[in-house]
PDB file of C-alpha atoms in Angstrom:
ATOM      1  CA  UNK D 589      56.061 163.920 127.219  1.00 49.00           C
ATOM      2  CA  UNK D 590      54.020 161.396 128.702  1.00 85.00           C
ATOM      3  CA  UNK D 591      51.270 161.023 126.499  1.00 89.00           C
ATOM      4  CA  UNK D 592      51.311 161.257 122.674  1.00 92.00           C
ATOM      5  CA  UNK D 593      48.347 161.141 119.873  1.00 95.00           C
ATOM      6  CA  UNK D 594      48.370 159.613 116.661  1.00 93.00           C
ATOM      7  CA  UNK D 595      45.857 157.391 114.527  1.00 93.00           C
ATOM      8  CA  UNK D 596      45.558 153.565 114.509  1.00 89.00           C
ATOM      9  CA  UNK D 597      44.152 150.699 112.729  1.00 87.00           C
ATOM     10  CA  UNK D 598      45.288 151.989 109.422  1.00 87.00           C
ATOM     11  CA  UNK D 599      43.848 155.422 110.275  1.00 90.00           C
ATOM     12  CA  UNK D 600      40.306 154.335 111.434  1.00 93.00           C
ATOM     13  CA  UNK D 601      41.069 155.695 115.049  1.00 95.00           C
ATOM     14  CA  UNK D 602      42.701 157.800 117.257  1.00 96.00           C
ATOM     15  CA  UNK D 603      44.404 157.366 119.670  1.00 95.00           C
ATOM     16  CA  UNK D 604      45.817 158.001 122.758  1.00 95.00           C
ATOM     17  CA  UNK D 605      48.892 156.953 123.936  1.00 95.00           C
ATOM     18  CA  UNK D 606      50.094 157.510 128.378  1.00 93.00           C
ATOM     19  CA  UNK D 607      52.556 156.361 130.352  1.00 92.00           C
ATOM     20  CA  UNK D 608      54.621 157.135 133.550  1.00 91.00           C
ATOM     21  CA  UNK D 609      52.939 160.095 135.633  1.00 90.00           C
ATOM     22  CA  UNK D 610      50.352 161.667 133.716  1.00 89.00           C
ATOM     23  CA  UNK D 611      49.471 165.467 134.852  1.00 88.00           C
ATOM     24  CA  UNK D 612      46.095 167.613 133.908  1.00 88.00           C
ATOM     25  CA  UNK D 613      47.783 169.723 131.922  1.00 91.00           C
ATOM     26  CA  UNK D 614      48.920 166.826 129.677  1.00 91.00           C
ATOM     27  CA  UNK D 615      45.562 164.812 130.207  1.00 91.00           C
ATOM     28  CA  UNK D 616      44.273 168.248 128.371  1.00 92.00           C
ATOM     29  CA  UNK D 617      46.501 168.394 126.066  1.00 94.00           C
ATOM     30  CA  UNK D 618      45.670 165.152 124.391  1.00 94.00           C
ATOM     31  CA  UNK D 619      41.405 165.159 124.848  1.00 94.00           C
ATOM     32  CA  UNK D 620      42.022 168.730 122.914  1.00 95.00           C
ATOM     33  CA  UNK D 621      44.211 167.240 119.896  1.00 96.00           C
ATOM     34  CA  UNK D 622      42.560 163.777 120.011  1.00 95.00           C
ATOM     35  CA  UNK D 623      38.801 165.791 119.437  1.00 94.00           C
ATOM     36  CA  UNK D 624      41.063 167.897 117.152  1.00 95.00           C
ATOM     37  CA  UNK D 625      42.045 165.193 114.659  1.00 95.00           C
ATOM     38  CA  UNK D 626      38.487 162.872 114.950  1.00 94.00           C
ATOM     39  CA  UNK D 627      36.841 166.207 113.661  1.00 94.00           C
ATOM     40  CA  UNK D 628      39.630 166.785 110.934  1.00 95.00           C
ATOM     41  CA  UNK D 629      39.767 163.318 109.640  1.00 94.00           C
ATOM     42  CA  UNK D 630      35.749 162.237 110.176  1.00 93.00           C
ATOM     43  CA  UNK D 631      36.416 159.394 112.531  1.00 93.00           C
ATOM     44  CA  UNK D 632      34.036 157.948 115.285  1.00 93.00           C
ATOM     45  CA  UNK D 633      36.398 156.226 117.275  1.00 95.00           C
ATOM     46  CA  UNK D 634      38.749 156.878 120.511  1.00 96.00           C
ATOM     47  CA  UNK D 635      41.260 154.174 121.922  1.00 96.00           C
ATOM     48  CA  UNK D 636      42.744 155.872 125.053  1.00 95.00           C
ATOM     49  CA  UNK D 637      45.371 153.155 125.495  1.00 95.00           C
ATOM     50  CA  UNK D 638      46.165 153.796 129.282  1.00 93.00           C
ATOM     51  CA  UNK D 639      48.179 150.646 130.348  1.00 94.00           C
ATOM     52  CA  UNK D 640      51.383 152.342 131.261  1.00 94.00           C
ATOM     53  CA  UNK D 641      50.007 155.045 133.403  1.00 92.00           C
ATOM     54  CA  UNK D 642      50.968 155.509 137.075  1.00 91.00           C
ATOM     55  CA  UNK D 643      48.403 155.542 139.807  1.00 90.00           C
ATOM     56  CA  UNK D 644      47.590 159.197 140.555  1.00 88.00           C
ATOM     57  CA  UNK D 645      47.789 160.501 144.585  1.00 87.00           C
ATOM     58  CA  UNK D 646      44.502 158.979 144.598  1.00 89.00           C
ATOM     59  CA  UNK D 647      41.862 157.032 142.821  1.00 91.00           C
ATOM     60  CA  UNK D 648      39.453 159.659 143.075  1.00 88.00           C
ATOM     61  CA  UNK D 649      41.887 162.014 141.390  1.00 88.00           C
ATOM     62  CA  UNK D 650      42.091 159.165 138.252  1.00 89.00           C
ATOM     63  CA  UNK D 651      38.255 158.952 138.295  1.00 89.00           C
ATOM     64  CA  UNK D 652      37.889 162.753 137.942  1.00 87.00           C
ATOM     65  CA  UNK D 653      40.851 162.512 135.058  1.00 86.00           C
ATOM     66  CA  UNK D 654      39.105 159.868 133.038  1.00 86.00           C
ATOM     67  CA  UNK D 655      35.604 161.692 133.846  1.00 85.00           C
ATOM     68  CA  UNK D 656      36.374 164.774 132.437  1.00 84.00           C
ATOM     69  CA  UNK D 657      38.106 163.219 128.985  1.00 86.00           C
ATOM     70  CA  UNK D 658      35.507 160.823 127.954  1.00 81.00           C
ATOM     71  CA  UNK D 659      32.902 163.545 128.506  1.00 82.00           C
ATOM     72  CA  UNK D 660      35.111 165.883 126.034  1.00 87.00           C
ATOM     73  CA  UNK D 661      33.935 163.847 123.135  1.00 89.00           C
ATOM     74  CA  UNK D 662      30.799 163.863 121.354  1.00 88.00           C
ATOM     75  CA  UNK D 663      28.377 161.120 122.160  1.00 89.00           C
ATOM     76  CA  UNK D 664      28.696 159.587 118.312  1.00 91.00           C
ATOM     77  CA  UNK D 665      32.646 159.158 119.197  1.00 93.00           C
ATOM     78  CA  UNK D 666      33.583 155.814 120.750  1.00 94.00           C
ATOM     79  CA  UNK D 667      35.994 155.815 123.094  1.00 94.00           C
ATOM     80  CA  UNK D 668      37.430 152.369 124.697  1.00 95.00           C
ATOM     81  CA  UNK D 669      39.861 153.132 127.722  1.00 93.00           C
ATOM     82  CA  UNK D 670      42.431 150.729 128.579  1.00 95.00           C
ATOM     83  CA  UNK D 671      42.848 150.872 132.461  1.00 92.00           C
ATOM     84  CA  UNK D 672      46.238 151.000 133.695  1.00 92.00           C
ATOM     85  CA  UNK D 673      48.374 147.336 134.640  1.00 92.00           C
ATOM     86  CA  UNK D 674      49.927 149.223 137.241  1.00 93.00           C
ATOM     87  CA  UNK D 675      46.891 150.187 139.514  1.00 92.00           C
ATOM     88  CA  UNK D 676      46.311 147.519 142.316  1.00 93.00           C
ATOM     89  CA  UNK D 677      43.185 145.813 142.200  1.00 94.00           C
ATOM     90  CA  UNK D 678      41.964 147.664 145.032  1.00 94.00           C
ATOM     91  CA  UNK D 679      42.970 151.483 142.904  1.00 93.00           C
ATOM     92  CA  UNK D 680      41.441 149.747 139.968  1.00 91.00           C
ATOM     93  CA  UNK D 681      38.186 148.875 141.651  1.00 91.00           C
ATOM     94  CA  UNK D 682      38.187 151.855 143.550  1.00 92.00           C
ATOM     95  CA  UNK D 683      38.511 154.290 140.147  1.00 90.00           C
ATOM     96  CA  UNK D 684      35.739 151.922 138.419  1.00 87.00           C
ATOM     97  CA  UNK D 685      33.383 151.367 140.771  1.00 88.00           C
ATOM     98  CA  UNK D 686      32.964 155.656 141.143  1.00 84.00           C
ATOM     99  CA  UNK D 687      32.708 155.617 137.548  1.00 79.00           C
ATOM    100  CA  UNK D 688      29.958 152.976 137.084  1.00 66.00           C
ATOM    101  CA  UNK D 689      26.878 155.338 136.912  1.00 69.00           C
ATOM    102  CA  UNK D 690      28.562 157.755 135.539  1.00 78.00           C
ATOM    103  CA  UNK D 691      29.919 156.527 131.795  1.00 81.00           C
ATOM    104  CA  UNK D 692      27.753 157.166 128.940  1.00 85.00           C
ATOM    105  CA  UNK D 693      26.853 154.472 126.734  1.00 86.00           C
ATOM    106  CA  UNK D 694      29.511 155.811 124.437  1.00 90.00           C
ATOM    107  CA  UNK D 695      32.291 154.958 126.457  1.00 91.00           C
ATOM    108  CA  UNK D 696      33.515 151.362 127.965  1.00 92.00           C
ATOM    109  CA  UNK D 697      36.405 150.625 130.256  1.00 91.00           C
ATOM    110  CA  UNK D 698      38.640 147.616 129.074  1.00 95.00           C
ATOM    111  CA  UNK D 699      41.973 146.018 130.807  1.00 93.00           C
ATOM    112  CA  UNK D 700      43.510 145.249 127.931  1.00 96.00           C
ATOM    113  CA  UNK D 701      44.055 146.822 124.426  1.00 95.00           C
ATOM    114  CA  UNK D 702      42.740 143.923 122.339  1.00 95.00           C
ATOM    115  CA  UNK D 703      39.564 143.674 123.980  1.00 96.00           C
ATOM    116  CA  UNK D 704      39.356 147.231 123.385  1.00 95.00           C
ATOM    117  CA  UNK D 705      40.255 147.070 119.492  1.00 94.00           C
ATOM    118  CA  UNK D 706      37.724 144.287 119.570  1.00 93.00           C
ATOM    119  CA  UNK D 707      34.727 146.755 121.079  1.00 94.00           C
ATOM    120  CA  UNK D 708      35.683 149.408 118.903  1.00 95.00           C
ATOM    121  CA  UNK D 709      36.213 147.269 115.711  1.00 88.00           C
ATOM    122  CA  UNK D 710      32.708 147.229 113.847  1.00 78.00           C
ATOM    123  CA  UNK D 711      32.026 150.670 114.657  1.00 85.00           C
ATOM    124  CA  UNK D 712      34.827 151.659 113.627  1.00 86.00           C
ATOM    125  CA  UNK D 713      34.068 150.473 110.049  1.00 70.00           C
ATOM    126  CA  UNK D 714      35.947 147.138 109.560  1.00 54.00           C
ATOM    127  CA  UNK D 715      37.715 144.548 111.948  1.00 43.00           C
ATOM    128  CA  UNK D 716      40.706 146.971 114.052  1.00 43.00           C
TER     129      UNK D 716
END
């Protein structure tokens, strides 16, 4: 499977693991068990670590994709998304720039995990 969840940062979030080619089904799969465990275990905060992910058939596909998981979680969940290395800068800007009104406040975009950990860290409860 490409994408996996499990908890990080001794437990204080979960997470998210993708990588290769990532379909809906999967992409499901994971907002469902990742809302799953934040509810079981009390926690406020989402890494969706992203880095390894394959550009979809088109950035507007990956936009909808992202869209439609961050807006899964409740608004008092944080969720940091780390942007895949293997979009172009043109996919990458493309993806981001349809997103840019769109976000809620709870939810930033990052291009690399430990700026991520970083945003998430405080709320999370101590340094991640």
């Amino acid at each position: 499977m490409a994408v996996r969840v499990d908890l990080s940062a001794d437990g204080r979030i979960v997470e998210i693991v993708a990588n290769g080619v990532v379909t809906r089904r999967e992409t499901g799969w994971a907002v469902e068990r990742a809302r799953e465990v934040a509810r079981e275990k009390g926690l406020r905060c989402l890494l969706a670590d992203c880095l390894q992910v394959e550009p979809q058939a088109s950035p507007t596909l990956t936009s909808e994709l992202l869209e439609n998981s961050v807006f899964a979680f409740d608004p008092h969940i944080r969720v940091a998304y780390v942007y895949s290395g293997r979009w172009t800068p043109d996919y990458r800007d493309t993806v981001l720039d349809s997103l840019t009104d769109v976000l809620p406040g709870n939810v930033r975009t990052f291009d690399t995990r430990a700026t991520a950990l970083d945003w998430l860290g405080d709320y999370c409860g101590s340094a991640a």
